[in-house]
């Protein structure tokens, strides 16, 4: 009995000692909607720099500032909208922000419904129809919530849609899940989130005046303990290789013409993204259809992955 | 009494003292967070309406869950106590497995059960949905509260002297009368302990509710029904969920205040049961 | 087993239906995870190494936490069971409290507990950082399960009559020897059952981890926590497979505990 106790204590000591000796990973604060692309980029970075680990802390964008102020820990930052980046810059967490060079990709909004579109949603205004179960993001905690509010206000249907709201999500993946499980009838999400659920959603592109294109800057934090390595990761994200990874996850690298509020002013490159997204959902759901790189573009990889299994 | 006995007893008391001190310190070391310099007590939650609604929701839903669990579980435990050994062993393993499940698996299983398969068709046919609603909280709490209650109530019925029932039968009682007039009153301390255990387990539910019901605080008041607004449980999350939200937003004082509110409620409950002579064992 | 009355009432029918209904619901509940997944998808996801890493992390942290909890629990439980005077109600309430409150609350209290002396300076000297680390996970598991272990061990020791020790002592054994040499082996099976139950509880702990430690891939993403984190990923298959692993661990531990407890009673 005593020997067993001693053995446990030795194990415990070794374990804790081992924990203390590990090299601290790079801490990357990123918006919850960025996970698909950043995980892939992080894996490539770790492969190229053995011994370095990247720890992604995915949250709703509204939680970043309180966390940064309280913990003062972190190496990189890529929130779900430029607004949160500027917020951090104004608090002294970011230096030298270049609005042109430091933005690798953009989010684009799109309407999604569960497969089969049970409520028959065709356009944004349908969300205000009585009886439609809508999911919205909480504007205080996630970037999509703020953008949904702006979009609905622009369409003049904010009050009506709020009355239809069944869930108020802390972060965007909750909305995607709710659609997947048919807990809600419709919601507006980023195209990159919609691309995660190709098996279970129907994609309905928004008309340009309601379609938002959101800038996603990335930066090294001033409180970083390893700014040199952090900068290497940032460079990877901003490189052509990094941008192609974003394209593969249905981000828009080229936003096209956009007004001051962030909405499209007319036809642009996002139309092609929308076409491809609709096609991708169609092809993933129907195993008899052929996977054609010409129509799907960079989304081919996602379609193949999601066709393989649940 | 030998010298070793005296020392041994002191060692035992000392162990107990260490346990009590460690647990007390776990809670007491956080008291200073409640009194932040230059800020209101506990982040001002006492003056926030949503805090009281959350407390309300937690207490009311736990009570409702415990009552439903009792209505379902006490008769079921009675039926179980009269079954063969195989039933008992099966129940032992099944209930033990359910109670050992992580809350995230419980929530996930609830989503799968209610959104796919027969329950999905039933809900579509009836035109109602349980997921993402306030009644969904009851369902999520019920799964574990019922399992815990069943364990306790079965043990209570098992512990009864079989001669009581034999006597009742000899005097002409049928099985319902044997249950209602003999077994239930005789097992009352165990029954009450099971009820309180179910209530406490329902109060402690957090993970399963997160996955199955999501949050309610930010929804507009118009989204809730008359009953919810009259009971003041609209636009509120369970206290444990609200505590988590506060911590996530960095409002540690408010989160700590809610944590203390939860701890004091549970402590009061456990103490009251002991006061009445009952004991709580197990989960 | 109770005597069954020869006079049937509707109550018998109702209670039996309830029993069967509840049993069926719980069986369906456990099976739903596997039914949803199907063989092909399960095989696809089980081939991914990250799931097995997480399983390994979960089992190893739970093992260490169970060890610590039982090291505290066996003597503590013995004390609770064998002390001649009844413990004051307030103290008993305090000891039971960590297992009665939501585990998330325990995580919140740990935030302050490790930031104040005497723990904070100790951690600094040992060079251990608890945030985003496996040590933090172990601490959360220990905090949540120790109280539980003490109470389970107390029940295990209470099932061995005190007379046994008294007899041993009249035969000349000292009290420590009687306790270790007689009571402990007699309670062995019940203690084994308690250990397995505590292990299952430690392996299922994630709410305190979420609030206290935070997510860190490879270091703190134990299976139940990973289910919650990856829940937001869209690939239900991976999430459900991990949940299936958790359910399997819980069921096996419960089976083991039940077998152990059974062999310590006489029917």
PDB file of C-alpha atoms in Angstrom, chain C residues 41-253:
ATOM      1  CA  UNK C  41     -18.450   6.933 -39.899  1.00  0.00           C
ATOM      2  CA  UNK C  42     -17.175   5.521 -36.602  1.00  0.00           C
ATOM      3  CA  UNK C  43     -14.353   3.714 -38.391  1.00  0.00           C
ATOM      4  CA  UNK C  44     -13.472   6.878 -40.318  1.00  0.00           C
ATOM      5  CA  UNK C  45     -13.159   8.965 -37.197  1.00  0.00           C
ATOM      6  CA  UNK C  46     -11.539   6.337 -35.007  1.00  0.00           C
ATOM      7  CA  UNK C  47      -8.698   6.313 -37.512  1.00  0.00           C
ATOM      8  CA  UNK C  48      -7.764   9.864 -36.537  1.00  0.00           C
ATOM      9  CA  UNK C  49      -4.916   9.934 -34.006  1.00  0.00           C
ATOM     10  CA  UNK C  50      -6.074  13.123 -32.266  1.00  0.00           C
ATOM     11  CA  UNK C  51      -9.055  11.264 -30.770  1.00  0.00           C
ATOM     12  CA  UNK C  52      -6.774   8.655 -29.260  1.00  0.00           C
ATOM     13  CA  UNK C  53      -4.439  11.340 -27.914  1.00  0.00           C
ATOM     14  CA  UNK C  54      -7.389  12.893 -26.148  1.00  0.00           C
ATOM     15  CA  UNK C  55      -8.505   9.531 -24.794  1.00  0.00           C
ATOM     16  CA  UNK C  56      -5.001   8.955 -23.467  1.00  0.00           C
ATOM     17  CA  UNK C  57      -4.951  12.399 -21.873  1.00  0.00           C
ATOM     18  CA  UNK C  58      -8.344  11.812 -20.271  1.00  0.00           C
ATOM     19  CA  UNK C  59      -7.434   8.396 -18.881  1.00  0.00           C
ATOM     20  CA  UNK C  60      -4.018   9.409 -17.590  1.00  0.00           C
ATOM     21  CA  UNK C  61      -5.215  12.580 -15.852  1.00  0.00           C
ATOM     22  CA  UNK C  62      -8.187  10.711 -14.397  1.00  0.00           C
ATOM     23  CA  UNK C  63      -5.843   7.993 -13.131  1.00  0.00           C
ATOM     24  CA  UNK C  64      -3.615  10.464 -11.321  1.00  0.00           C
ATOM     25  CA  UNK C  65      -6.567  12.381  -9.924  1.00  0.00           C
ATOM     26  CA  UNK C  66      -8.180   9.178  -8.701  1.00  0.00           C
ATOM     27  CA  UNK C  67      -4.944   8.244  -6.978  1.00  0.00           C
ATOM     28  CA  UNK C  68      -4.777  11.560  -5.162  1.00  0.00           C
ATOM     29  CA  UNK C  69      -8.476  11.476  -4.296  1.00  0.00           C
ATOM     30  CA  UNK C  70      -8.226   7.960  -2.862  1.00  0.00           C
ATOM     31  CA  UNK C  71      -5.067   8.775  -0.909  1.00  0.00           C
ATOM     32  CA  UNK C  72      -7.133  11.449   0.816  1.00  0.00           C
ATOM     33  CA  UNK C  73     -10.339   9.467   0.707  1.00  0.00           C
ATOM     34  CA  UNK C  74      -9.360   6.173   2.295  1.00  0.00           C
ATOM     35  CA  UNK C  75      -8.066   7.587   5.587  1.00  0.00           C
ATOM     36  CA  UNK C  76     -10.670  10.354   5.517  1.00  0.00           C
ATOM     37  CA  UNK C  77     -13.487   7.918   4.865  1.00  0.00           C
ATOM     38  CA  UNK C  78     -12.232   5.658   7.612  1.00  0.00           C
ATOM     39  CA  UNK C  79     -12.247   8.585   9.990  1.00  0.00           C
ATOM     40  CA  UNK C  80     -15.808   9.504   9.042  1.00  0.00           C
ATOM     41  CA  UNK C  81     -16.963   5.931   9.473  1.00  0.00           C
ATOM     42  CA  UNK C  82     -15.172   5.013  12.657  1.00  0.00           C
ATOM     43  CA  UNK C  83     -15.120   8.047  14.866  1.00  0.00           C
ATOM     44  CA  UNK C  84     -16.958   7.306  18.076  1.00  0.00           C
ATOM     45  CA  UNK C  85     -18.699  10.673  18.249  1.00  0.00           C
ATOM     46  CA  UNK C  86     -21.092  11.822  15.521  1.00  0.00           C
ATOM     47  CA  UNK C  87     -19.613  14.586  13.440  1.00  0.00           C
ATOM     48  CA  UNK C  88     -21.232  18.001  13.876  1.00  0.00           C
ATOM     49  CA  UNK C  89     -23.744  18.685  11.129  1.00  0.00           C
ATOM     50  CA  UNK C  90     -22.005  21.834   9.984  1.00  0.00           C
ATOM     51  CA  UNK C  91     -18.713  20.029   9.445  1.00  0.00           C
ATOM     52  CA  UNK C  92     -20.391  17.190   7.596  1.00  0.00           C
ATOM     53  CA  UNK C  93     -22.110  19.720   5.346  1.00  0.00           C
ATOM     54  CA  UNK C  94     -18.810  21.421   4.610  1.00  0.00           C
ATOM     55  CA  UNK C  95     -17.123  18.146   3.683  1.00  0.00           C
ATOM     56  CA  UNK C  96     -19.947  17.179   1.350  1.00  0.00           C
ATOM     57  CA  UNK C  97     -20.278  20.583  -0.275  1.00  0.00           C
ATOM     58  CA  UNK C  98     -17.796  20.253  -3.187  1.00  0.00           C
ATOM     59  CA  UNK C  99     -19.734  17.337  -4.574  1.00  0.00           C
ATOM     60  CA  UNK C 100     -23.132  19.005  -4.185  1.00  0.00           C
ATOM     61  CA  UNK C 101     -22.403  22.262  -6.008  1.00  0.00           C
ATOM     62  CA  UNK C 102     -22.099  22.437  -9.792  1.00  0.00           C
ATOM     63  CA  UNK C 103     -18.560  21.492 -10.845  1.00  0.00           C
ATOM     64  CA  UNK C 104     -18.382  24.728 -12.801  1.00  0.00           C
ATOM     65  CA  UNK C 105     -18.692  26.526  -9.480  1.00  0.00           C
ATOM     66  CA  UNK C 106     -15.755  24.552  -8.109  1.00  0.00           C
ATOM     67  CA  UNK C 107     -13.758  25.739 -11.108  1.00  0.00           C
ATOM     68  CA  UNK C 108     -14.641  29.357 -10.309  1.00  0.00           C
ATOM     69  CA  UNK C 109     -13.622  28.946  -6.672  1.00  0.00           C
ATOM     70  CA  UNK C 110     -10.330  27.439  -7.750  1.00  0.00           C
ATOM     71  CA  UNK C 111      -9.533  30.704  -9.522  1.00  0.00           C
ATOM     72  CA  UNK C 112      -9.258  32.488  -6.207  1.00  0.00           C
ATOM     73  CA  UNK C 113      -7.927  29.505  -4.304  1.00  0.00           C
ATOM     74  CA  UNK C 114      -4.740  29.258  -6.329  1.00  0.00           C
ATOM     75  CA  UNK C 115      -4.202  33.003  -6.388  1.00  0.00           C
ATOM     76  CA  UNK C 116      -3.989  33.414  -2.613  1.00  0.00           C
ATOM     77  CA  UNK C 117      -1.402  32.199  -0.113  1.00  0.00           C
ATOM     78  CA  UNK C 118      -0.475  29.565   0.904  1.00  0.00           C
ATOM     79  CA  UNK C 119      -1.028  27.974  -2.496  1.00  0.00           C
ATOM     80  CA  UNK C 120       0.182  30.758  -4.754  1.00  0.00           C
ATOM     81  CA  UNK C 121       3.724  31.025  -3.367  1.00  0.00           C
ATOM     82  CA  UNK C 122       4.025  27.216  -3.364  1.00  0.00           C
ATOM     83  CA  UNK C 123       3.121  27.072  -7.030  1.00  0.00           C
ATOM     84  CA  UNK C 124       5.573  29.810  -7.839  1.00  0.00           C
ATOM     85  CA  UNK C 125       8.384  27.962  -6.065  1.00  0.00           C
ATOM     86  CA  UNK C 126       7.554  24.737  -7.864  1.00  0.00           C
ATOM     87  CA  UNK C 127       7.434  26.632 -11.143  1.00  0.00           C
ATOM     88  CA  UNK C 128       4.036  25.225 -12.023  1.00  0.00           C
ATOM     89  CA  UNK C 129       1.694  27.288 -14.144  1.00  0.00           C
ATOM     90  CA  UNK C 130      -1.868  26.074 -13.931  1.00  0.00           C
ATOM     91  CA  UNK C 131      -3.500  28.065 -16.704  1.00  0.00           C
ATOM     92  CA  UNK C 132      -3.814  26.148 -19.997  1.00  0.00           C
ATOM     93  CA  UNK C 133      -1.871  23.208 -18.554  1.00  0.00           C
ATOM     94  CA  UNK C 134      -2.439  19.563 -17.730  1.00  0.00           C
ATOM     95  CA  UNK C 135      -1.580  20.199 -14.090  1.00  0.00           C
ATOM     96  CA  UNK C 136      -4.584  22.499 -13.980  1.00  0.00           C
ATOM     97  CA  UNK C 137      -6.790  19.749 -15.335  1.00  0.00           C
ATOM     98  CA  UNK C 138      -5.591  17.373 -12.627  1.00  0.00           C
ATOM     99  CA  UNK C 139      -6.251  20.000  -9.974  1.00  0.00           C
ATOM    100  CA  UNK C 140      -9.814  20.466 -11.209  1.00  0.00           C
ATOM    101  CA  UNK C 141     -10.446  16.741 -11.247  1.00  0.00           C
ATOM    102  CA  UNK C 142      -9.019  16.351  -7.743  1.00  0.00           C
ATOM    103  CA  UNK C 143     -11.058  19.245  -6.382  1.00  0.00           C
ATOM    104  CA  UNK C 144     -14.271  17.799  -7.751  1.00  0.00           C
ATOM    105  CA  UNK C 145     -13.721  14.159  -6.806  1.00  0.00           C
ATOM    106  CA  UNK C 146     -11.982  14.199  -3.425  1.00  0.00           C
ATOM    107  CA  UNK C 147     -15.106  14.966  -1.427  1.00  0.00           C
ATOM    108  CA  UNK C 148     -16.921  12.263  -3.362  1.00  0.00           C
ATOM    109  CA  UNK C 149     -14.107   9.768  -2.663  1.00  0.00           C
ATOM    110  CA  UNK C 150     -14.220  10.497   1.066  1.00  0.00           C
ATOM    111  CA  UNK C 151     -17.958   9.857   1.224  1.00  0.00           C
ATOM    112  CA  UNK C 152     -17.791   6.684  -0.859  1.00  0.00           C
ATOM    113  CA  UNK C 153     -14.958   5.297   1.244  1.00  0.00           C
ATOM    114  CA  UNK C 154     -16.877   6.165   4.394  1.00  0.00           C
ATOM    115  CA  UNK C 155     -19.780   4.126   3.066  1.00  0.00           C
ATOM    116  CA  UNK C 156     -17.412   1.283   2.217  1.00  0.00           C
ATOM    117  CA  UNK C 157     -15.917   1.212   5.703  1.00  0.00           C
ATOM    118  CA  UNK C 158     -19.302   1.592   7.338  1.00  0.00           C
ATOM    119  CA  UNK C 159     -20.377  -1.627   5.642  1.00  0.00           C
ATOM    120  CA  UNK C 160     -17.778  -3.487   7.720  1.00  0.00           C
ATOM    121  CA  UNK C 161     -19.169  -3.816  11.239  1.00  0.00           C
ATOM    122  CA  UNK C 162     -17.130  -2.138  13.935  1.00  0.00           C
ATOM    123  CA  UNK C 163     -17.348  -5.351  15.933  1.00  0.00           C
ATOM    124  CA  UNK C 164     -14.761  -6.900  13.624  1.00  0.00           C
ATOM    125  CA  UNK C 165     -12.161  -4.429  14.761  1.00  0.00           C
ATOM    126  CA  UNK C 166     -13.141  -4.733  18.392  1.00  0.00           C
ATOM    127  CA  UNK C 167     -12.704  -8.483  18.181  1.00  0.00           C
ATOM    128  CA  UNK C 168      -9.278  -8.081  16.590  1.00  0.00           C
ATOM    129  CA  UNK C 169      -8.267  -5.730  19.341  1.00  0.00           C
ATOM    130  CA  UNK C 170      -9.356  -8.080  22.101  1.00  0.00           C
ATOM    131  CA  UNK C 171      -7.110 -10.632  20.441  1.00  0.00           C
ATOM    132  CA  UNK C 172      -4.201  -8.293  21.023  1.00  0.00           C
ATOM    133  CA  UNK C 173      -3.937  -6.187  17.865  1.00  0.00           C
ATOM    134  CA  UNK C 174      -3.371  -2.456  18.209  1.00  0.00           C
ATOM    135  CA  UNK C 175      -5.978  -0.220  16.679  1.00  0.00           C
ATOM    136  CA  UNK C 176      -3.902   0.803  13.642  1.00  0.00           C
ATOM    137  CA  UNK C 177      -3.119  -2.854  12.991  1.00  0.00           C
ATOM    138  CA  UNK C 178      -6.718  -3.833  13.369  1.00  0.00           C
ATOM    139  CA  UNK C 179      -7.759  -1.134  10.967  1.00  0.00           C
ATOM    140  CA  UNK C 180      -5.166  -1.942   8.326  1.00  0.00           C
ATOM    141  CA  UNK C 181      -5.085  -5.659   8.768  1.00  0.00           C
ATOM    142  CA  UNK C 182      -8.749  -6.439   9.270  1.00  0.00           C
ATOM    143  CA  UNK C 183     -11.102  -3.639   8.215  1.00  0.00           C
ATOM    144  CA  UNK C 184      -9.238  -2.565   5.117  1.00  0.00           C
ATOM    145  CA  UNK C 185      -9.132  -6.003   3.519  1.00  0.00           C
ATOM    146  CA  UNK C 186     -12.751  -6.636   4.470  1.00  0.00           C
ATOM    147  CA  UNK C 187     -13.771  -3.420   2.719  1.00  0.00           C
ATOM    148  CA  UNK C 188     -11.515  -4.148  -0.215  1.00  0.00           C
ATOM    149  CA  UNK C 189     -14.211  -4.833  -2.783  1.00  0.00           C
ATOM    150  CA  UNK C 190     -16.321  -1.892  -1.773  1.00  0.00           C
ATOM    151  CA  UNK C 191     -13.207   0.308  -1.947  1.00  0.00           C
ATOM    152  CA  UNK C 192     -12.445  -1.029  -5.414  1.00  0.00           C
ATOM    153  CA  UNK C 193     -15.946  -0.119  -6.451  1.00  0.00           C
ATOM    154  CA  UNK C 194     -15.457   3.318  -4.949  1.00  0.00           C
ATOM    155  CA  UNK C 195     -12.175   3.760  -6.839  1.00  0.00           C
ATOM    156  CA  UNK C 196     -13.813   2.908 -10.155  1.00  0.00           C
ATOM    157  CA  UNK C 197     -16.699   5.256  -9.486  1.00  0.00           C
ATOM    158  CA  UNK C 198     -14.304   8.073  -8.605  1.00  0.00           C
ATOM    159  CA  UNK C 199     -12.285   7.321 -11.745  1.00  0.00           C
ATOM    160  CA  UNK C 200     -15.401   7.576 -13.891  1.00  0.00           C
ATOM    161  CA  UNK C 201     -16.261  10.891 -12.269  1.00  0.00           C
ATOM    162  CA  UNK C 202     -12.749  12.255 -12.828  1.00  0.00           C
ATOM    163  CA  UNK C 203     -12.808  11.160 -16.483  1.00  0.00           C
ATOM    164  CA  UNK C 204     -16.135  12.936 -16.942  1.00  0.00           C
ATOM    165  CA  UNK C 205     -15.003  16.254 -15.468  1.00  0.00           C
ATOM    166  CA  UNK C 206     -14.754  19.200 -17.833  1.00  0.00           C
ATOM    167  CA  UNK C 207     -16.898  22.094 -16.582  1.00  0.00           C
ATOM    168  CA  UNK C 208     -14.400  23.080 -13.919  1.00  0.00           C
ATOM    169  CA  UNK C 209     -11.631  22.653 -16.497  1.00  0.00           C
ATOM    170  CA  UNK C 210     -13.439  24.989 -18.885  1.00  0.00           C
ATOM    171  CA  UNK C 211     -13.834  27.716 -16.295  1.00  0.00           C
ATOM    172  CA  UNK C 212     -10.514  27.414 -14.556  1.00  0.00           C
ATOM    173  CA  UNK C 213      -7.962  26.154 -17.036  1.00  0.00           C
ATOM    174  CA  UNK C 214      -9.163  27.104 -20.500  1.00  0.00           C
ATOM    175  CA  UNK C 215      -8.652  25.224 -23.734  1.00  0.00           C
ATOM    176  CA  UNK C 216      -5.239  24.207 -24.939  1.00  0.00           C
ATOM    177  CA  UNK C 217      -4.938  21.631 -27.690  1.00  0.00           C
ATOM    178  CA  UNK C 218      -2.994  18.607 -26.507  1.00  0.00           C
ATOM    179  CA  UNK C 219      -2.667  19.749 -22.917  1.00  0.00           C
ATOM    180  CA  UNK C 220      -6.162  20.308 -21.569  1.00  0.00           C
ATOM    181  CA  UNK C 221      -8.579  18.958 -24.147  1.00  0.00           C
ATOM    182  CA  UNK C 222      -9.805  15.925 -22.275  1.00  0.00           C
ATOM    183  CA  UNK C 223     -12.571  14.035 -24.084  1.00  0.00           C
ATOM    184  CA  UNK C 224     -15.637  15.636 -22.450  1.00  0.00           C
ATOM    185  CA  UNK C 225     -14.148  19.101 -22.894  1.00  0.00           C
ATOM    186  CA  UNK C 226     -13.151  18.328 -26.477  1.00  0.00           C
ATOM    187  CA  UNK C 227     -16.738  17.273 -27.198  1.00  0.00           C
ATOM    188  CA  UNK C 228     -17.878  20.720 -26.124  1.00  0.00           C
ATOM    189  CA  UNK C 229     -15.102  22.534 -28.012  1.00  0.00           C
ATOM    190  CA  UNK C 230     -15.457  20.579 -31.262  1.00  0.00           C
ATOM    191  CA  UNK C 231     -19.237  20.794 -30.999  1.00  0.00           C
ATOM    192  CA  UNK C 232     -18.737  24.087 -32.739  1.00  0.00           C
ATOM    193  CA  UNK C 233     -16.933  22.593 -35.673  1.00  0.00           C
ATOM    194  CA  UNK C 234     -19.694  21.129 -37.799  1.00  0.00           C
ATOM    195  CA  UNK C 235     -18.216  17.667 -38.191  1.00  0.00           C
ATOM    196  CA  UNK C 236     -20.680  15.859 -35.999  1.00  0.00           C
ATOM    197  CA  UNK C 237     -18.943  12.586 -36.700  1.00  0.00           C
ATOM    198  CA  UNK C 238     -15.830  13.486 -34.739  1.00  0.00           C
ATOM    199  CA  UNK C 239     -17.797  14.939 -31.849  1.00  0.00           C
ATOM    200  CA  UNK C 240     -20.110  11.952 -31.615  1.00  0.00           C
ATOM    201  CA  UNK C 241     -17.178   9.525 -31.796  1.00  0.00           C
ATOM    202  CA  UNK C 242     -15.489  11.264 -28.887  1.00  0.00           C
ATOM    203  CA  UNK C 243     -18.745  11.239 -26.975  1.00  0.00           C
ATOM    204  CA  UNK C 244     -19.019   7.528 -27.705  1.00  0.00           C
ATOM    205  CA  UNK C 245     -15.575   7.011 -26.213  1.00  0.00           C
ATOM    206  CA  UNK C 246     -16.661   8.899 -23.080  1.00  0.00           C
ATOM    207  CA  UNK C 247     -19.851   6.879 -22.832  1.00  0.00           C
ATOM    208  CA  UNK C 248     -17.853   3.657 -23.171  1.00  0.00           C
ATOM    209  CA  UNK C 249     -15.441   4.661 -20.421  1.00  0.00           C
ATOM    210  CA  UNK C 250     -18.356   5.577 -18.141  1.00  0.00           C
ATOM    211  CA  UNK C 251     -20.218   2.331 -18.854  1.00  0.00           C
ATOM    212  CA  UNK C 252     -17.154   0.130 -18.339  1.00  0.00           C
ATOM    213  CA  UNK C 253     -16.278   1.866 -15.084  1.00  0.00           C
TER     214      UNK C 253
END
